[in-house]
Every structure is written in structure tokens, then in C-alpha cells.
Amino acid sequence: MTEYANKGTQIRFFNSMTRRIEVFKPICDDQTRIYSCGPTVYNYAHIGNLRAYVFTDTLRRFLNWKGQTVTHVINITDVGHLTSDEDAGEDKMELASQSMEKDIWQIAEYFTQAFKSDLSQLNVLRPTLWSTATDHIHDMIAFARVLEDSGVTYELATGLYFDTTKVPNYGSLALTPREGQEEGARVDPIAGKRNATDFAIWRRSPSEGKRQMEWLSPWGPGAPGWHLECSVMSMKYLGSRFDIHTGGIDHREIHHCNEIAQNQAYAGHAHSGANGWMHNNFLIDRSGKMSKSKGDFSTLSSLIARGIHPLAFRLMCLSTHYRSELEFSIETLAGQLVRLKRLVGAISSLSQQVESDSWMRIPAELGFSSGAAFTYPRTVLEQKLSPHGEKLLDGFDREMSEDLMTPRALPFLDETINHGQLCAEEKLRILASMDLVFGLKLFETRRCDLALRPKDASLSASEVEVLLEQRQQSRRAKDFSNADAIRNRLHAAGIEMMDGQEPSWEWRPLLR
Ligand SMILES: [Zn+2]
């Protein structure tokens, strides 16, 4: 562990289970084990889902920065679960297979790769382990047999069900108690279910027609219920008690309550899985722009196609605390692109002021993208900092340690850049250290990478940069007709000039 890792602010996280902010104490000293619920791979990931992985990645990077070795497991749900969390409705994977006229296994493989590619574009570190549901069917059957033997299940014609009255405090994680709630009117209730909150452990295939994905089991051919895989895989790889379980806030009400019930029935009541449960809030769209009819900004590739760099989306996520709703707007996103570009530009001019940049290559050598568990030695900061530098980094540490308060930690980047009493090299070392946590690739990205890629390809990114510069010169020289001609050319290429606006808005993608 590095010197810095041993000091600094005590980490405190909000635990959804206890509903308060608590001091974070890993079970094993300097090792943290995290399980994150992954996607069901029947479609491209929605940017609201991607927010969950930017959050988890920031959590992991910050723990690394504090000297923790993090073992991180994310699952891939490639067994279709149903269009409702309530075990009714149609199988999402089977539906995708029908509509895309592809084999269900091809669907799973295709969207798994698309998801991983999204994460890599968002600079999300590869987890220590990707665990795939279909690789664990036998483990799930064995787990379900233990549940059956312990008397918490019952069998119906449709499969094996968990009786949620058999575990104490079922659903205590949920914000909304579900007792007495009727199953949604949209889906058929399961005949014979004893309690509304009971859920499928094993879904038996319907007698008519064969499912594309099904396995033999003691309860007939079929597929595991969705909640089972997370209990089985988290326990297999992280143990029956690990440190943090993450997921979107929508998982808090049903999926995670069911995981906890399964864990308790399997391993004893003390074993609810994780010590800490952390949930990120929704990404919401008041503008309606994410809908297909109004332009469709719902996937990462749809943003990229409009000239938004994926790391601008990462920056947008970091600009709102993970437990708050993140309000999506394309204008905000365009503003974050400009902010990112300014940060990259400032760092590049600081770099020009220092003689050697050998230290800047260190982060890459640490294996940022390697899947192995590792700690970040504070190599970039081994040299002693000045009291001003210490103060900046301590401020950053304080905000991040308080339940990952990224919106209040981000301004430390600007404060460092603009600091009047630090030399360029010390600024760079501090910025590099902060970016280990933010993951914005401030040192690896070039300004031209962030330049807009005009849709009509008549202009290259560097040509755009040149035109922007020429336009500025024309304006300074009061040659407004030339400035206007350049503006029109840029406009045709999908770039809107933001003269007379907030100073940070030099230009943005033309929002159409
Ligand atoms: Zn899960």
C-alpha cells in the first residue's frame, strides 16, 4: 500500500440497507469485493443503464486510489428473463430473437460484445471477472436444490417458487413495501402463487413449443428464474459475505430483495450477501429527446453519431451525484463536451511547459485496462507535494470520501489548473492523480479527438479546428463577412457557434 493510501479521509458510503451514510470497512483489510448486476443482453444498452457502470467504475477507481485491491464481478444475463420482474410476461431474449430473426445465442453474443464495447468507450475498467449466466446453470440447479431441501420453496405447474414468508424481514431493502400489492394488471398472475412477492427459482418450459434456451432440471425442462444467478455467482466468486453490491435503484425493490432472500435461505440468516448495498439513481429525460420519435439519444452510439464524445457522457454522469436523478439534456451533454475539451487543452498546454513527460506515461504502464486486481500506487505523486498541492488533493479526497461526491470533487481539476502558486509539473501530477479516479483520460485524449466529427464528412476534425481558429481571427480583425462565411460552412457541417453566450460555449454540435 502506498504512503498516501494509509492516510487521508475515512471513506463513508450510503448503504441502502441501513438507509444511512456509514464508515466503509472492508471485511478483509485492504481488499474490497464488489458485485454489480449486469445487463440482460437482448438489446443495446440504454444510456440510463450505462450510468450504473460509470458509477460502479468510479467507485472501484476511488477504492483503488485509496489503496484497496478491488475484486469486481459483473454478470451478464444471457438467459432471457421476463418482460416483468414478477415472473410473468414474455421472455425478452426470445422476443429479440423473433424480431431480429436470429438465433438466441447469436443475440446474446452480439449484445454482450456491444455492451462491452460501450463500457470500453466510457473508459470503464474491465471487471476482474465477467460471469455469464449460461455458464452457471449447473451451479444454479445445485443452489436451487439446497433451497428446496431447506423448505423455502414450493412447486407449481409453471415451476419452482420461493416462498417469501419463509425468510425473516423479506423485502427490508425495498423503499416501498410490497405486501398486499396485486401483481401488475398488465401481466397474467401466476396461478397458485401463495404470496404476491413469491418469485420463480426455476421456470418450467410451457408444454407447447420448445424454448430456444432450456435445460433439464429436477423441476422439468426450463430455465432459471432471473434472481437466482446473482445469488449463485456472487456467492461463488466473492463468498457469502462480501463488501459491496451495486445496481440501479430499480433493482432495490424486487431483484435485490429476492437475492437477499435466496442468500439467507441458502447460507443462513446472517448472510444477506453484501455488507453494503449501493444504488445509483435513474437518468431521466424531461426533454423527450431520448425517444425514437424525437431523435433517439438513447444509446451511446446514437450520441457518438451526433458528435458527442463518449467521455463527455462520462463527465455528465460525474457532474451529478450518483444517488440523484441525472437529468438528460443534449444541451448539457454538449456543454460537458466543451468542458472536457477545455480540460484536455489546459493539460496539454501545461505539459508543454515541463521538460520531461516520462512520468505521464506511468498510468498506462500500470495497466489501466487490465482485468487484474491492482492498486494504484501513487507513483505520479511520489515526489512530495507543496502545501498548496496537498491542500488541493486533500480537498478532492474529502469530497470523494463522502459517498463519492463527484460534483464537488470535479471543480478541484479547475482549481488545480488555475492555481497561482503551483508549478506546471506539480499541477500535472495532481491532475493525473485525480484523473485516475475520474477516468476521463485527460492525459491520453488529444483535443482533436474531442473535436466534432461532422456528419457530412466534408470536413475532417482538424479542418474544423482550423476553421474555428480562422473565424476567431476574422472576428478579431473585424472581417465579419469572412467570419460569417466560415460560420455558414461550419453550420453546414453540423456545428453551431455560440457567440455571445456563456463564455465556455465556443461551439457545440448543431442540435437537430
Ligand atoms: Zn443481479
Coordinates of C-alpha atoms and ligand atoms in Angstrom, one line a residue:
M1 CA 0.0 0.0 0.0
T2 CA 1.3 3.4 -0.8
E3 CA 2.0 6.1 1.7
Y4 CA -0.9 8.2 0.7
A5 CA -3.3 5.3 0.8
N6 CA -2.7 5.0 4.5
K7 CA -3.8 8.5 5.3
G8 CA -6.4 10.8 4.0
T9 CA -10.1 11.0 4.8
Q10 CA -12.0 8.0 6.1
I11 CA -14.4 6.6 3.4
R12 CA -18.1 6.9 4.1
F13 CA -20.8 5.4 1.8
F14 CA -24.6 5.5 1.8
N15 CA -25.8 2.0 2.5
S16 CA -29.3 1.4 1.0
M17 CA -29.9 -1.4 3.6
T18 CA -29.4 0.8 6.7
R19 CA -30.5 3.9 4.8
R20 CA -27.7 6.0 6.2
I21 CA -24.1 7.0 5.4
E22 CA -21.7 4.7 7.2
V23 CA -17.9 4.4 7.5
F24 CA -16.7 1.9 4.9
K25 CA -14.8 -1.0 6.5
P26 CA -13.8 -3.8 4.1
I27 CA -14.2 -7.3 5.5
C28 CA -10.6 -8.1 4.6
D29 CA -8.4 -5.1 5.5
D30 CA -7.2 -3.7 2.2
Q31 CA -9.3 -5.9 -0.1
T32 CA -12.7 -4.9 -1.4
R33 CA -15.1 -7.3 -3.1
I34 CA -17.8 -5.8 -5.3
Y35 CA -20.6 -7.4 -7.3
S36 CA -22.5 -5.4 -9.9
C37 CA -25.7 -6.5 -11.6
G38 CA -25.0 -6.6 -15.3
P39 CA -27.3 -6.2 -18.3
T40 CA -29.7 -8.6 -19.9
V41 CA -28.2 -8.8 -23.4
Y42 CA -31.3 -8.6 -25.7
N43 CA -30.7 -5.0 -27.0
Y44 CA -28.2 -2.2 -27.0
A45 CA -27.6 -0.7 -23.5
H46 CA -29.7 2.4 -22.8
I47 CA -27.6 5.3 -21.6
G48 CA -29.6 5.2 -18.3
N49 CA -28.2 1.7 -17.7
L50 CA -24.7 2.8 -18.7
R51 CA -24.8 5.4 -15.9
A52 CA -24.8 2.4 -13.5
Y53 CA -21.4 1.2 -14.8
V54 CA -19.9 4.7 -14.8
F55 CA -20.9 4.9 -11.1
T56 CA -19.5 1.4 -10.3
D57 CA -16.3 2.2 -12.1
T58 CA -15.8 5.4 -10.2
L59 CA -16.4 3.6 -7.0
R60 CA -13.8 1.0 -8.0
R61 CA -11.3 3.5 -9.1
F62 CA -11.7 5.5 -6.0
L63 CA -11.2 2.5 -3.8
N64 CA -8.1 1.7 -5.8
W65 CA -6.9 5.2 -5.3
K66 CA -7.3 4.8 -1.5
G67 CA -5.1 1.7 -1.6
Q68 CA -7.7 -1.0 -1.8
T69 CA -7.3 -4.0 -4.1
V70 CA -10.7 -4.5 -5.7
T71 CA -12.1 -7.7 -6.9
H72 CA -15.1 -6.8 -9.1
V73 CA -17.6 -9.2 -10.7
I74 CA -20.2 -8.1 -13.2
N75 CA -22.7 -10.7 -14.5
I76 CA -24.1 -11.0 -18.0
T77 CA -27.7 -12.1 -18.0
D78 CA -27.8 -14.1 -21.3
V79 CA -30.8 -16.2 -20.1
G80 CA -33.9 -14.4 -21.0
H81 CA -35.8 -13.1 -18.2
L82 CA -39.3 -11.9 -18.5
T83 CA -40.7 -8.6 -19.5
S84 CA -41.9 -8.2 -15.9
D85 CA -40.0 -8.6 -12.7
E86 CA -42.9 -10.6 -11.5
D87 CA -42.2 -13.8 -13.4
A88 CA -45.0 -13.1 -15.9
G89 CA -45.0 -11.7 -19.4
E90 CA -42.8 -12.8 -22.3
D91 CA -39.1 -13.8 -22.4
K92 CA -37.1 -10.7 -23.5
M93 CA -34.4 -12.8 -25.3
E94 CA -36.9 -15.0 -27.1
L95 CA -38.7 -11.8 -28.3
A96 CA -35.5 -10.2 -29.5
S97 CA -34.7 -13.5 -31.3
Q98 CA -38.0 -13.5 -33.1
S99 CA -37.9 -9.8 -34.1
M100 CA -34.3 -9.9 -35.3
E101 CA -34.7 -13.3 -36.9
K102 CA -31.5 -14.6 -35.2
D103 CA -30.6 -17.5 -33.1
I104 CA -31.0 -16.6 -29.4
W105 CA -27.3 -17.5 -28.7
Q106 CA -26.3 -15.1 -31.5
I107 CA -28.4 -12.4 -30.0
A108 CA -26.7 -12.9 -26.6
E109 CA -23.2 -12.9 -28.1
Y110 CA -23.9 -9.8 -30.3
F111 CA -25.3 -7.6 -27.5
T112 CA -22.7 -8.8 -25.0
Q113 CA -20.0 -7.5 -27.3
A114 CA -21.9 -4.3 -27.9
F115 CA -22.2 -3.7 -24.1
K116 CA -18.5 -4.4 -23.5
S117 CA -17.6 -2.0 -26.3
D118 CA -19.8 0.7 -24.8
L119 CA -18.1 0.3 -21.5
S120 CA -14.6 0.4 -23.0
Q121 CA -15.6 3.7 -24.8
L122 CA -16.6 5.1 -21.5
N123 CA -13.2 4.1 -20.1
V124 CA -14.9 1.7 -17.6
L125 CA -12.2 -0.7 -16.3
R126 CA -12.8 -4.4 -17.2
P127 CA -14.1 -6.2 -14.2
T128 CA -11.9 -8.8 -12.6
L129 CA -14.4 -11.3 -13.8
W130 CA -17.3 -11.2 -16.3
S131 CA -19.6 -14.1 -15.2
T132 CA -22.2 -15.3 -17.6
A133 CA -25.4 -16.8 -16.5
T134 CA -25.5 -19.7 -19.1
D135 CA -22.1 -20.8 -17.8
H136 CA -23.6 -21.4 -14.4
I137 CA -26.7 -23.3 -15.0
H138 CA -25.5 -26.4 -13.1
D139 CA -24.4 -24.2 -10.1
M140 CA -27.9 -22.7 -10.2
I141 CA -29.6 -26.1 -10.2
A142 CA -27.4 -27.2 -7.3
F143 CA -28.2 -24.0 -5.4
A144 CA -32.0 -24.4 -6.0
R145 CA -31.9 -28.0 -4.7
V146 CA -30.4 -26.6 -1.4
L147 CA -33.2 -24.1 -1.3
E148 CA -35.7 -26.9 -1.9
D149 CA -34.2 -29.0 0.8
S150 CA -34.4 -26.2 3.3
G151 CA -38.1 -26.0 2.8
V152 CA -38.5 -22.4 1.4
T153 CA -39.8 -23.4 -2.0
Y154 CA -42.9 -24.9 -3.5
E155 CA -43.6 -26.4 -6.9
L156 CA -46.4 -25.3 -9.3
A157 CA -47.1 -26.4 -12.8
T158 CA -45.1 -23.4 -14.1
G159 CA -42.0 -24.2 -12.0
L160 CA -40.3 -23.9 -8.6
Y161 CA -41.2 -20.9 -6.5
F162 CA -39.6 -19.2 -3.4
D163 CA -42.0 -18.7 -0.5
T164 CA -41.0 -15.2 0.7
T165 CA -42.8 -15.7 4.1
K166 CA -40.1 -18.3 5.0
V167 CA -37.3 -15.7 5.5
P168 CA -37.3 -13.0 8.2
N169 CA -37.8 -9.4 7.1
Y170 CA -38.3 -10.2 3.5
G171 CA -38.1 -7.0 1.4
S172 CA -36.5 -4.9 4.1
L173 CA -34.2 -3.3 1.5
A174 CA -37.1 -2.0 -0.6
L175 CA -38.3 1.5 -0.2
T176 CA -41.9 0.5 -1.0
P177 CA -43.3 -2.4 1.0
R178 CA -44.9 -4.8 -1.5
E179 CA -47.2 -6.8 0.8
G180 CA -50.7 -6.9 -0.3
Q181 CA -49.8 -5.4 -3.7
E182 CA -51.5 -7.1 -6.5
E183 CA -49.4 -8.2 -9.4
G184 CA -49.5 -5.7 -12.3
A185 CA -52.6 -5.6 -14.3
R186 CA -50.5 -5.7 -17.4
V187 CA -49.4 -9.3 -16.9
D188 CA -51.1 -12.6 -16.0
P189 CA -50.7 -13.6 -12.4
I190 CA -49.2 -17.0 -11.8
A191 CA -51.9 -19.4 -10.8
G192 CA -51.2 -20.9 -7.4
K193 CA -48.7 -18.5 -6.1
R194 CA -49.0 -18.3 -2.3
N195 CA -47.9 -14.7 -1.9
A196 CA -47.7 -11.8 -4.3
T197 CA -44.0 -11.4 -3.5
D198 CA -43.1 -15.1 -4.2
F199 CA -40.8 -15.5 -7.2
A200 CA -39.6 -18.2 -9.6
I201 CA -36.4 -20.1 -8.9
W202 CA -37.0 -22.3 -11.9
R203 CA -39.4 -21.6 -14.8
R204 CA -40.6 -24.8 -16.4
S205 CA -41.0 -24.6 -20.2
P206 CA -44.5 -24.4 -21.4
S207 CA -45.7 -27.9 -22.7
E208 CA -46.4 -26.5 -26.2
G209 CA -43.4 -25.4 -28.2
K210 CA -39.8 -25.6 -27.3
R211 CA -37.8 -22.7 -25.9
Q212 CA -34.5 -22.0 -27.7
M213 CA -32.7 -21.9 -24.3
E214 CA -33.7 -24.6 -21.9
W215 CA -32.1 -27.1 -19.6
L216 CA -33.1 -30.2 -17.8
S217 CA -33.6 -29.9 -14.1
P218 CA -35.3 -31.8 -11.3
W219 CA -38.3 -29.5 -11.9
G220 CA -38.6 -30.3 -15.6
P221 CA -37.0 -28.7 -18.6
G222 CA -36.8 -24.9 -18.4
A223 CA -34.7 -22.0 -17.3
P224 CA -33.6 -20.5 -14.0
G225 CA -35.5 -17.5 -12.6
W226 CA -33.7 -14.3 -13.1
H227 CA -32.9 -13.6 -9.4
L228 CA -31.1 -16.9 -8.9
E229 CA -28.0 -16.2 -11.0
C230 CA -26.9 -13.2 -8.9
S231 CA -27.0 -15.1 -5.6
V232 CA -25.2 -18.0 -7.2
M233 CA -22.5 -16.1 -8.9
S234 CA -21.8 -13.6 -6.2
M235 CA -21.5 -16.3 -3.6
K236 CA -19.3 -18.5 -5.9
Y237 CA -16.8 -15.8 -6.7
L238 CA -17.0 -13.4 -3.7
G239 CA -18.2 -15.6 -0.8
S240 CA -21.5 -15.5 1.2
R241 CA -20.4 -12.2 2.7
F242 CA -18.7 -9.6 0.6
D243 CA -18.3 -5.8 0.8
I244 CA -20.5 -4.0 -1.8
H245 CA -23.3 -4.9 -4.1
T246 CA -24.2 -2.3 -6.7
G247 CA -27.1 -1.9 -9.1
G248 CA -29.6 0.6 -10.4
I249 CA -32.2 1.8 -8.0
D250 CA -34.9 -0.1 -9.8
H251 CA -33.2 -3.3 -8.5
R252 CA -33.7 -2.3 -5.0
E253 CA -37.4 -3.1 -4.8
I254 CA -37.6 -6.6 -6.2
H255 CA -34.4 -8.1 -7.6
H256 CA -32.1 -7.4 -4.7
C257 CA -34.7 -8.3 -2.1
N258 CA -35.1 -11.7 -3.8
E259 CA -31.3 -12.1 -4.0
I260 CA -31.1 -11.5 -0.2
A261 CA -33.9 -13.9 0.5
Q262 CA -32.2 -16.7 -1.5
N263 CA -28.8 -16.0 0.1
Q264 CA -30.4 -16.2 3.6
A265 CA -32.2 -19.4 2.8
Y266 CA -29.0 -20.9 1.4
A267 CA -26.3 -19.7 3.8
G268 CA -28.1 -18.7 7.0
H269 CA -29.9 -15.6 8.0
A270 CA -26.8 -13.6 8.7
H271 CA -25.8 -14.0 5.1
S272 CA -27.7 -11.4 3.1
G273 CA -24.8 -11.2 0.6
A274 CA -23.2 -7.8 0.8
N275 CA -22.5 -5.7 3.8
G276 CA -23.2 -2.6 1.8
W277 CA -25.8 -2.0 -0.9
M278 CA -25.2 0.9 -3.2
H279 CA -27.8 2.0 -5.8
N280 CA -27.5 4.6 -8.5
N281 CA -30.5 6.7 -9.4
F282 CA -32.2 7.0 -12.8
L283 CA -31.2 9.0 -15.8
I284 CA -34.3 11.0 -16.7
D285 CA -35.4 12.7 -19.8
R286 CA -37.7 15.6 -19.4
S287 CA -36.9 16.9 -22.9
G288 CA -38.3 13.7 -24.6
K289 CA -35.2 13.7 -26.8
M290 CA -34.3 10.1 -26.0
S291 CA -37.4 8.8 -27.6
K292 CA -37.1 7.4 -31.1
S293 CA -39.7 9.9 -32.5
K294 CA -37.7 12.9 -31.3
G295 CA -34.3 11.9 -32.5
D296 CA -33.3 9.0 -30.3
F297 CA -30.4 9.8 -28.0
S298 CA -30.9 6.6 -26.0
T299 CA -27.8 4.7 -26.8
L300 CA -24.1 5.6 -26.7
S301 CA -23.7 5.1 -30.4
S302 CA -26.6 7.4 -31.1
L303 CA -24.7 10.1 -29.1
I304 CA -21.4 9.4 -30.8
A305 CA -23.2 9.7 -34.2
R306 CA -24.1 13.2 -33.3
G307 CA -20.6 14.2 -32.5
I308 CA -20.7 13.7 -28.7
H309 CA -17.5 12.1 -27.4
P310 CA -18.4 9.1 -25.1
L311 CA -16.2 10.7 -22.3
A312 CA -18.5 13.8 -22.4
F313 CA -21.3 11.4 -21.3
R314 CA -19.0 10.1 -18.5
L315 CA -18.3 13.7 -17.4
M316 CA -22.1 14.3 -17.4
C317 CA -22.6 11.3 -15.2
L318 CA -19.9 12.5 -12.8
S319 CA -21.4 16.0 -12.7
T320 CA -24.4 14.7 -10.8
H321 CA -24.2 12.7 -7.6
Y322 CA -24.9 9.0 -8.2
R323 CA -27.8 9.0 -5.8
S324 CA -29.6 11.9 -7.5
E325 CA -31.6 11.8 -10.7
L326 CA -29.5 12.7 -13.6
E327 CA -31.5 14.9 -15.9
F328 CA -30.6 14.2 -19.5
S329 CA -30.4 17.0 -22.0
I330 CA -28.4 17.2 -25.2
E331 CA -27.5 20.8 -24.4
T332 CA -26.0 19.8 -21.1
L333 CA -24.1 17.0 -22.8
A334 CA -22.8 19.4 -25.5
G335 CA -21.7 21.7 -22.6
Q336 CA -19.8 18.8 -21.0
L337 CA -18.1 18.1 -24.3
V338 CA -16.8 21.7 -24.3
R339 CA -15.8 21.4 -20.6
L340 CA -13.9 18.2 -21.4
K341 CA -12.2 19.8 -24.3
R342 CA -11.1 22.8 -22.2
L343 CA -9.6 20.4 -19.5
V344 CA -7.7 18.5 -22.1
G345 CA -6.5 21.7 -23.7
A346 CA -5.3 23.1 -20.4
I347 CA -3.4 19.9 -19.6
S348 CA -1.8 19.9 -23.0
S349 CA -0.6 23.5 -22.5
L350 CA 0.7 22.6 -19.0
S351 CA 2.6 19.7 -20.5
Q352 CA 4.3 21.9 -23.0
Q353 CA 5.7 23.9 -20.0
V354 CA 7.5 20.9 -18.4
E355 CA 10.7 19.4 -19.8
S356 CA 10.1 15.7 -19.3
D357 CA 6.8 13.9 -19.7
S358 CA 8.2 10.5 -18.7
W359 CA 6.1 10.4 -15.5
M360 CA 2.9 10.9 -17.5
R361 CA 3.3 7.5 -19.2
I362 CA 3.2 5.8 -15.8
P363 CA -0.6 5.3 -15.6
A364 CA -0.6 3.4 -18.9
E365 CA 2.1 1.1 -17.6
L366 CA 0.1 0.4 -14.5
G367 CA -2.3 -1.5 -16.8
F368 CA -5.4 0.7 -16.5
S369 CA -7.3 -1.6 -18.8
S370 CA -6.1 -4.9 -17.5
G371 CA -8.6 -7.0 -15.8
A372 CA -6.4 -7.9 -12.9
A373 CA -7.0 -6.7 -9.5
F374 CA -4.4 -4.0 -8.7
T375 CA -3.9 -1.0 -6.6
Y376 CA -2.9 2.4 -7.9
P377 CA 0.4 3.2 -6.3
R378 CA 0.5 7.0 -6.0
T379 CA 3.5 6.9 -8.3
V380 CA 2.6 10.1 -10.1
L381 CA 2.8 11.7 -6.7
E382 CA 5.8 10.1 -5.1
Q383 CA 7.6 13.3 -5.1
K384 CA 6.5 15.4 -2.2
L385 CA 3.8 17.9 -2.9
S386 CA 3.9 21.5 -1.7
P387 CA 1.4 22.5 1.0
H388 CA -0.8 24.0 -1.7
G389 CA -0.8 20.8 -3.7
E390 CA -1.5 18.7 -0.5
K391 CA -4.4 21.0 0.2
L392 CA -5.9 20.5 -3.2
L393 CA -5.6 16.8 -3.1
D394 CA -7.0 16.6 0.4
G395 CA -10.0 18.6 -0.7
F396 CA -10.6 16.2 -3.6
D397 CA -10.1 13.2 -1.2
R398 CA -12.6 14.7 1.3
E399 CA -15.3 15.1 -1.3
M400 CA -14.8 11.7 -2.9
S401 CA -14.7 10.0 0.6
E402 CA -18.1 11.5 1.4
D403 CA -20.2 9.0 -0.6
L404 CA -18.4 9.7 -3.9
M405 CA -19.4 13.4 -4.1
T406 CA -18.1 13.7 -7.7
P407 CA -19.9 17.0 -8.5
R408 CA -18.0 18.7 -5.7
A409 CA -14.7 16.9 -6.5
L410 CA -14.6 17.8 -10.2
P411 CA -14.0 21.6 -9.6
F412 CA -10.7 20.6 -8.0
L413 CA -9.5 20.0 -11.5
D414 CA -10.1 23.6 -12.5
E415 CA -8.8 24.8 -9.2
T416 CA -5.5 22.9 -9.8
I417 CA -5.2 24.2 -13.4
N418 CA -5.8 27.8 -12.3
H419 CA -3.8 27.7 -9.1
G420 CA -1.4 30.7 -8.9
Q421 CA 1.2 29.2 -6.7
L422 CA 1.9 25.8 -8.2
C423 CA 4.4 24.9 -11.0
A424 CA 3.2 23.2 -14.1
E425 CA 4.7 19.8 -13.2
E426 CA 3.1 19.7 -9.8
K427 CA -0.2 20.7 -11.3
L428 CA 0.1 17.8 -13.8
R429 CA 1.0 15.3 -11.1
I430 CA -2.1 16.3 -9.1
L431 CA -4.4 16.3 -12.2
A432 CA -3.1 12.8 -13.2
S433 CA -3.8 11.5 -9.7
M434 CA -7.4 12.9 -9.8
D435 CA -8.0 11.5 -13.2
L436 CA -7.1 8.0 -12.0
V437 CA -10.5 8.3 -10.2
F438 CA -12.5 10.3 -12.7
G439 CA -11.3 8.1 -15.6
L440 CA -11.7 11.0 -18.1
K441 CA -8.5 10.1 -20.0
L442 CA -7.4 13.8 -19.7
F443 CA -3.8 12.9 -20.5
E444 CA -4.4 10.3 -23.2
T445 CA -7.0 12.2 -25.2
R446 CA -6.0 14.8 -27.7
R447 CA -8.1 17.9 -28.3
C448 CA -8.7 16.9 -31.9
D449 CA -10.1 13.5 -30.6
L450 CA -12.8 15.6 -28.9
A451 CA -13.5 17.7 -32.0
L452 CA -16.8 17.1 -33.6
R453 CA -16.9 14.6 -36.3
P454 CA -19.2 16.3 -38.8
K455 CA -22.0 14.2 -40.0
D456 CA -21.5 15.0 -43.7
A457 CA -17.8 14.1 -43.6
S458 CA -17.0 17.0 -45.9
L459 CA -14.7 18.3 -43.1
S460 CA -12.2 16.4 -41.1
A461 CA -11.9 17.1 -37.4
S462 CA -8.6 19.0 -37.9
E463 CA -10.2 21.1 -40.7
V464 CA -12.9 22.1 -38.2
E465 CA -10.3 23.2 -35.7
V466 CA -8.5 25.3 -38.4
L467 CA -11.8 26.9 -39.5
L468 CA -12.7 27.7 -35.9
E469 CA -9.4 29.4 -35.4
Q470 CA -9.7 31.3 -38.7
R471 CA -13.1 32.5 -37.8
Q472 CA -11.8 33.8 -34.5
Q473 CA -9.0 35.7 -36.3
S474 CA -11.5 37.2 -38.8
R475 CA -13.7 38.4 -35.9
R476 CA -10.8 39.9 -34.1
A477 CA -9.8 41.7 -37.4
K478 CA -13.5 42.8 -37.7
D479 CA -13.7 41.0 -41.1
F480 CA -17.3 39.9 -40.4
S481 CA -18.2 38.8 -43.8
N482 CA -15.4 36.2 -43.8
A483 CA -16.4 35.2 -40.3
D484 CA -19.9 34.7 -41.4
A485 CA -18.9 32.7 -44.4
I486 CA -16.9 30.4 -42.2
R487 CA -19.8 30.1 -39.7
N488 CA -22.1 29.1 -42.6
R489 CA -19.6 26.4 -43.7
L490 CA -19.4 25.1 -40.1
H491 CA -23.1 25.2 -39.8
A492 CA -23.5 23.1 -42.9
A493 CA -21.1 20.6 -41.3
G494 CA -23.3 20.3 -38.1
I495 CA -21.6 22.8 -35.8
E496 CA -23.4 25.7 -34.1
M497 CA -21.4 28.7 -33.0
M498 CA -22.3 30.1 -29.6
D499 CA -21.2 33.7 -29.8
G500 CA -22.4 36.0 -27.1
Q501 CA -23.3 33.1 -24.9
E502 CA -21.8 31.8 -21.6
P503 CA -18.1 32.1 -22.3
S504 CA -17.5 28.3 -22.1
W505 CA -19.7 27.7 -25.1
E506 CA -17.5 28.4 -28.1
W507 CA -19.4 25.9 -30.2
R508 CA -21.5 22.9 -29.9
P509 CA -23.0 20.2 -32.1
L510 CA -25.9 21.6 -34.1
L511 CA -28.8 20.1 -32.3
R512 CA -31.2 18.8 -34.8
Ligands
ZN1 ZN -28.5 -9.0 -10.1

